Amino acid sequence: MFESAELGHRIDRKTFQKAVPALRAELLDVQYDLLEKREFPVIILVSGVDGSGKSETLAFSAPTDEERERPFMWRYWRALPPKGKIGIFAGSWYSQPIADRIGRRMKRAELEETLDEINRFEAMLVNEGALVLKFWFHLSEDGQKTRLKALEKDPRTAWRVTRESWARLKTYDELQSVAGHVLRVTNTAHAPWTIIEGTDDNYRSLTVGHIVRDAIRKHLDAGQRGSVPVAPPMVPAIDRRTVLSELDLALKLEKKAYERELAKWQGRLSQLMRDERFLARHSLVVAFEGSDAAGKGGAIRRVVAAMDARQYQIVPVAAPTDEERAQPYLWRFWRHVPRRGRTAIFDRSWYGRVLVERVEGFCAEDDWLRAYAEINDFEHALVQSGAIVVKFWLQVSKDEQLRRFKEREKIAFKQFKITEEDWRNRKKWDRYESAICDMVERTSSS
């Protein structure tokens, strides 16, 4: 089931020293080729028992307060390497679920849900072009005990052995049970595990080096992205007439009533934003989408008028930058996820992939089709972490949009709001309407 190197092998020091120079040169060659092409990132995950050698990579310690106040995956989202680079993670997103299950802080059903989320996340990385390599370094119980004693005895490595290391040795059998299950469930065709004997440093290091070299070279030579089929979520069909065409676009509010109601609800919002229950438990994520000239900017200004400027961030979303294009599509939104007591307001959002990118052909059909499930996963992760997620679609009629476009062209301080792109999008009104209905149907989750 697993891609497994032979266990029990040892490599003497002389053979190791002879093999290292050539392997290092070959690894440098593929690394430079990777950097030159900048077609995909390489993500290497290293897990295993204490003392097996996994700590000789980039390790994540216990989450900080800032990290605990955001989705579980946030700390890893931010650390993903861009295209052309290699990221090596010790433990990564597998460490905490395994530890929590062994420590009885996570129920079996919760573990299964977490592993399912991890599988979908890794599938997204592969669909975005990433090469994902996962290694598990194995040691027998006796081998782990011997290794910890040797590390503790050497002044240069004694710091690596802690009281927790010896405590975890007592749960060796349970670790094998939990980790074995985790490896089986997350051993996928697109991101398989490789199990390596960790007793001998030389054997472990050379084996990993050869596997990494060969995998990157093969991916470079293939010249195409991996593809993992991800079906959009099945939801009850929505009568499309009720989504847009049956909206009552003639609804109006008289000015005096508007001003009275606005003051009332801005006051209520201001109170809620200062409520200790919100500050201690929740964040707020607001996504504004809508037709061009539907009033997103005006609505946002009136919402934030009730907020403390230190509590919120407005994120205007335009075409992705070069830095953002080198990362998974959602990365540009992951980085703005607020911590508890804070608010992030997105002026356009992650729905651009299933709207403008779909209609204008800025991404492949497979990309926007799988985006529905990825968006639902992202929003689910936000809610699980305590975020309140509010999404608005603002709609105007085609005639009202034309009136507002012409008005903007005449008023000097509004002319910056109207561009050639707005007029171009207007010509594709029906195609956008179809995309909007698909979006509402497939991402209106509980």
Short mmCIF file of N, CA, C and O in Angstrom, two decimals, residues 272-325:
data_model
loop_
_atom_site.label_atom_id
_atom_site.label_comp_id
_atom_site.label_asym_id
_atom_site.label_seq_id
_atom_site.Cartn_x
_atom_site.Cartn_y
_atom_site.Cartn_z
N LEU A 272 -21.96 45.38 19.41
CA LEU A 272 -21.59 43.98 19.25
C LEU A 272 -20.10 43.80 19.03
O LEU A 272 -19.50 42.83 19.50
N MET A 273 -19.49 44.73 18.30
CA MET A 273 -18.06 44.63 18.03
C MET A 273 -17.22 44.79 19.30
O MET A 273 -16.08 44.36 19.35
N ARG A 274 -17.80 45.42 20.34
CA ARG A 274 -17.09 45.61 21.59
C ARG A 274 -17.49 44.59 22.65
O ARG A 274 -16.96 44.60 23.76
N ASP A 275 -18.42 43.72 22.31
CA ASP A 275 -18.90 42.71 23.26
C ASP A 275 -17.78 41.73 23.59
O ASP A 275 -17.10 41.23 22.69
N GLU A 276 -17.59 41.46 24.88
CA GLU A 276 -16.50 40.59 25.30
C GLU A 276 -16.62 39.19 24.70
O GLU A 276 -15.62 38.53 24.46
N ARG A 277 -17.84 38.73 24.47
CA ARG A 277 -18.02 37.40 23.89
C ARG A 277 -17.49 37.35 22.46
O ARG A 277 -16.92 36.33 22.04
N PHE A 278 -17.67 38.43 21.72
CA PHE A 278 -17.10 38.49 20.37
C PHE A 278 -15.58 38.59 20.44
O PHE A 278 -14.87 37.86 19.75
N LEU A 279 -15.08 39.47 21.26
CA LEU A 279 -13.63 39.70 21.33
C LEU A 279 -12.87 38.46 21.76
O LEU A 279 -11.76 38.22 21.30
N ALA A 280 -13.48 37.64 22.62
CA ALA A 280 -12.78 36.48 23.17
C ALA A 280 -12.93 35.22 22.33
O ALA A 280 -12.08 34.35 22.36
N ARG A 281 -14.01 35.14 21.54
CA ARG A 281 -14.32 33.86 20.89
C ARG A 281 -14.35 33.90 19.37
O ARG A 281 -14.21 32.86 18.72
N HIS A 282 -14.57 35.07 18.81
CA HIS A 282 -14.90 35.11 17.38
C HIS A 282 -14.06 36.13 16.60
O HIS A 282 -13.53 37.08 17.16
N SER A 283 -14.01 35.90 15.31
CA SER A 283 -13.58 36.92 14.36
C SER A 283 -14.73 37.09 13.37
O SER A 283 -15.71 36.33 13.41
N LEU A 284 -14.63 38.09 12.51
CA LEU A 284 -15.68 38.36 11.54
C LEU A 284 -15.06 38.45 10.15
O LEU A 284 -14.11 39.21 9.94
N VAL A 285 -15.60 37.67 9.21
CA VAL A 285 -15.14 37.69 7.83
C VAL A 285 -16.33 38.03 6.94
O VAL A 285 -17.34 37.31 6.94
N VAL A 286 -16.24 39.14 6.23
CA VAL A 286 -17.35 39.61 5.40
C VAL A 286 -16.89 39.68 3.95
O VAL A 286 -15.87 40.31 3.64
N ALA A 287 -17.65 39.03 3.07
CA ALA A 287 -17.33 39.04 1.64
C ALA A 287 -18.41 39.80 0.89
O ALA A 287 -19.59 39.47 0.99
N PHE A 288 -18.00 40.85 0.16
CA PHE A 288 -18.92 41.62 -0.68
C PHE A 288 -18.66 41.29 -2.15
O PHE A 288 -17.55 41.49 -2.65
N GLU A 289 -19.66 40.75 -2.79
CA GLU A 289 -19.62 40.52 -4.23
C GLU A 289 -20.85 41.19 -4.84
O GLU A 289 -21.80 41.54 -4.12
N GLY A 290 -20.86 41.34 -6.16
CA GLY A 290 -22.03 41.92 -6.78
C GLY A 290 -21.76 42.42 -8.18
O GLY A 290 -20.61 42.43 -8.65
N SER A 291 -22.80 42.81 -8.84
CA SER A 291 -22.67 43.38 -10.18
C SER A 291 -21.86 44.67 -10.12
O SER A 291 -21.82 45.35 -9.09
N ASP A 292 -21.21 45.03 -11.21
CA ASP A 292 -20.51 46.30 -11.28
C ASP A 292 -21.52 47.43 -11.03
O ASP A 292 -22.63 47.42 -11.56
N ALA A 293 -21.12 48.40 -10.19
CA ALA A 293 -21.94 49.55 -9.84
C ALA A 293 -23.14 49.20 -8.95
O ALA A 293 -24.09 49.97 -8.85
N ALA A 294 -23.06 48.05 -8.28
CA ALA A 294 -24.18 47.65 -7.42
C ALA A 294 -24.10 48.28 -6.04
O ALA A 294 -25.04 48.15 -5.24
N GLY A 295 -22.98 48.93 -5.69
CA GLY A 295 -22.89 49.64 -4.42
C GLY A 295 -22.07 48.97 -3.35
O GLY A 295 -22.25 49.25 -2.16
N LYS A 296 -21.14 48.12 -3.75
CA LYS A 296 -20.30 47.42 -2.76
C LYS A 296 -19.50 48.41 -1.92
O LYS A 296 -19.46 48.32 -0.69
N GLY A 297 -18.86 49.37 -2.58
CA GLY A 297 -18.02 50.32 -1.87
C GLY A 297 -18.82 51.15 -0.88
O GLY A 297 -18.38 51.38 0.25
N GLY A 298 -19.99 51.60 -1.29
CA GLY A 298 -20.83 52.40 -0.40
C GLY A 298 -21.30 51.61 0.80
O GLY A 298 -21.33 52.11 1.92
N ALA A 299 -21.67 50.35 0.57
CA ALA A 299 -22.12 49.51 1.67
C ALA A 299 -20.98 49.27 2.67
O ALA A 299 -21.19 49.33 3.89
N ILE A 300 -19.79 49.05 2.16
CA ILE A 300 -18.64 48.81 3.03
C ILE A 300 -18.34 50.05 3.87
O ILE A 300 -18.09 49.96 5.08
N ARG A 301 -18.40 51.23 3.27
CA ARG A 301 -18.12 52.47 4.01
C ARG A 301 -19.10 52.64 5.17
O ARG A 301 -18.72 53.09 6.26
N ARG A 302 -20.35 52.29 4.95
CA ARG A 302 -21.35 52.47 6.00
C ARG A 302 -21.23 51.41 7.10
O ARG A 302 -21.54 51.67 8.25
N VAL A 303 -20.74 50.23 6.75
CA VAL A 303 -20.50 49.20 7.76
C VAL A 303 -19.33 49.59 8.66
O VAL A 303 -19.43 49.55 9.89
N VAL A 304 -18.22 49.99 8.05
CA VAL A 304 -17.02 50.27 8.86
C VAL A 304 -17.16 51.57 9.64
O VAL A 304 -16.39 51.81 10.58
N ALA A 305 -18.14 52.41 9.29
CA ALA A 305 -18.38 53.63 10.07
C ALA A 305 -18.76 53.30 11.51
O ALA A 305 -18.62 54.14 12.40
N ALA A 306 -19.23 52.07 11.72
CA ALA A 306 -19.64 51.67 13.06
C ALA A 306 -18.53 50.92 13.81
O ALA A 306 -18.73 50.49 14.93
N MET A 307 -17.37 50.80 13.19
CA MET A 307 -16.30 49.99 13.77
C MET A 307 -15.12 50.83 14.20
O MET A 307 -14.86 51.91 13.65
N ASP A 308 -14.37 50.31 15.15
CA ASP A 308 -13.09 50.90 15.56
C ASP A 308 -12.07 50.56 14.47
O ASP A 308 -11.91 49.40 14.10
N ALA A 309 -11.39 51.58 13.95
CA ALA A 309 -10.44 51.36 12.85
C ALA A 309 -9.35 50.37 13.21
O ALA A 309 -8.73 49.77 12.33
N ARG A 310 -9.08 50.18 14.49
CA ARG A 310 -8.06 49.23 14.91
C ARG A 310 -8.55 47.79 14.85
O ARG A 310 -7.77 46.86 15.00
N GLN A 311 -9.84 47.62 14.63
CA GLN A 311 -10.44 46.29 14.68
C GLN A 311 -10.65 45.66 13.31
O GLN A 311 -10.91 44.46 13.23
N TYR A 312 -10.57 46.45 12.24
CA TYR A 312 -10.93 45.87 10.94
C TYR A 312 -9.88 46.18 9.88
O TYR A 312 -9.08 47.10 9.99
N GLN A 313 -9.94 45.36 8.84
CA GLN A 313 -9.11 45.56 7.66
C GLN A 313 -10.00 45.39 6.43
O GLN A 313 -10.76 44.42 6.34
N ILE A 314 -9.92 46.33 5.50
CA ILE A 314 -10.61 46.19 4.22
C ILE A 314 -9.62 45.66 3.20
O ILE A 314 -8.53 46.22 3.03
N VAL A 315 -9.98 44.56 2.54
CA VAL A 315 -9.08 43.93 1.57
C VAL A 315 -9.67 44.10 0.18
O VAL A 315 -10.61 43.39 -0.21
N PRO A 316 -9.17 45.08 -0.61
CA PRO A 316 -9.66 45.23 -1.98
C PRO A 316 -9.00 44.18 -2.88
O PRO A 316 -7.78 44.00 -2.85
N VAL A 317 -9.79 43.46 -3.63
CA VAL A 317 -9.27 42.35 -4.43
C VAL A 317 -9.27 42.74 -5.91
O VAL A 317 -10.32 43.02 -6.49
N ALA A 318 -8.08 42.77 -6.47
CA ALA A 318 -7.93 43.06 -7.91
C ALA A 318 -7.26 41.85 -8.57
O ALA A 318 -7.25 40.75 -8.01
N ALA A 319 -6.70 42.04 -9.74
CA ALA A 319 -6.00 40.95 -10.42
C ALA A 319 -4.83 40.50 -9.55
O ALA A 319 -4.18 41.32 -8.89
N PRO A 320 -4.54 39.19 -9.50
CA PRO A 320 -3.46 38.70 -8.64
C PRO A 320 -2.09 39.22 -9.08
O PRO A 320 -1.84 39.42 -10.27
N THR A 321 -1.22 39.46 -8.10
CA THR A 321 0.15 39.89 -8.37
C THR A 321 1.00 38.68 -8.74
O THR A 321 0.58 37.53 -8.62
N ASP A 322 2.24 38.94 -9.16
CA ASP A 322 3.15 37.83 -9.48
C ASP A 322 3.38 36.96 -8.24
O ASP A 322 3.47 35.74 -8.34
N GLU A 323 3.50 37.60 -7.07
CA GLU A 323 3.70 36.84 -5.83
C GLU A 323 2.52 35.92 -5.56
O GLU A 323 2.69 34.77 -5.16
N GLU A 324 1.31 36.42 -5.81
CA GLU A 324 0.11 35.63 -5.55
C GLU A 324 -0.07 34.52 -6.58
O GLU A 324 -0.55 33.43 -6.25
N ARG A 325 0.33 34.76 -7.82
CA ARG A 325 0.22 33.73 -8.85
C ARG A 325 1.18 32.57 -8.61
O ARG A 325 0.99 31.48 -9.16
#
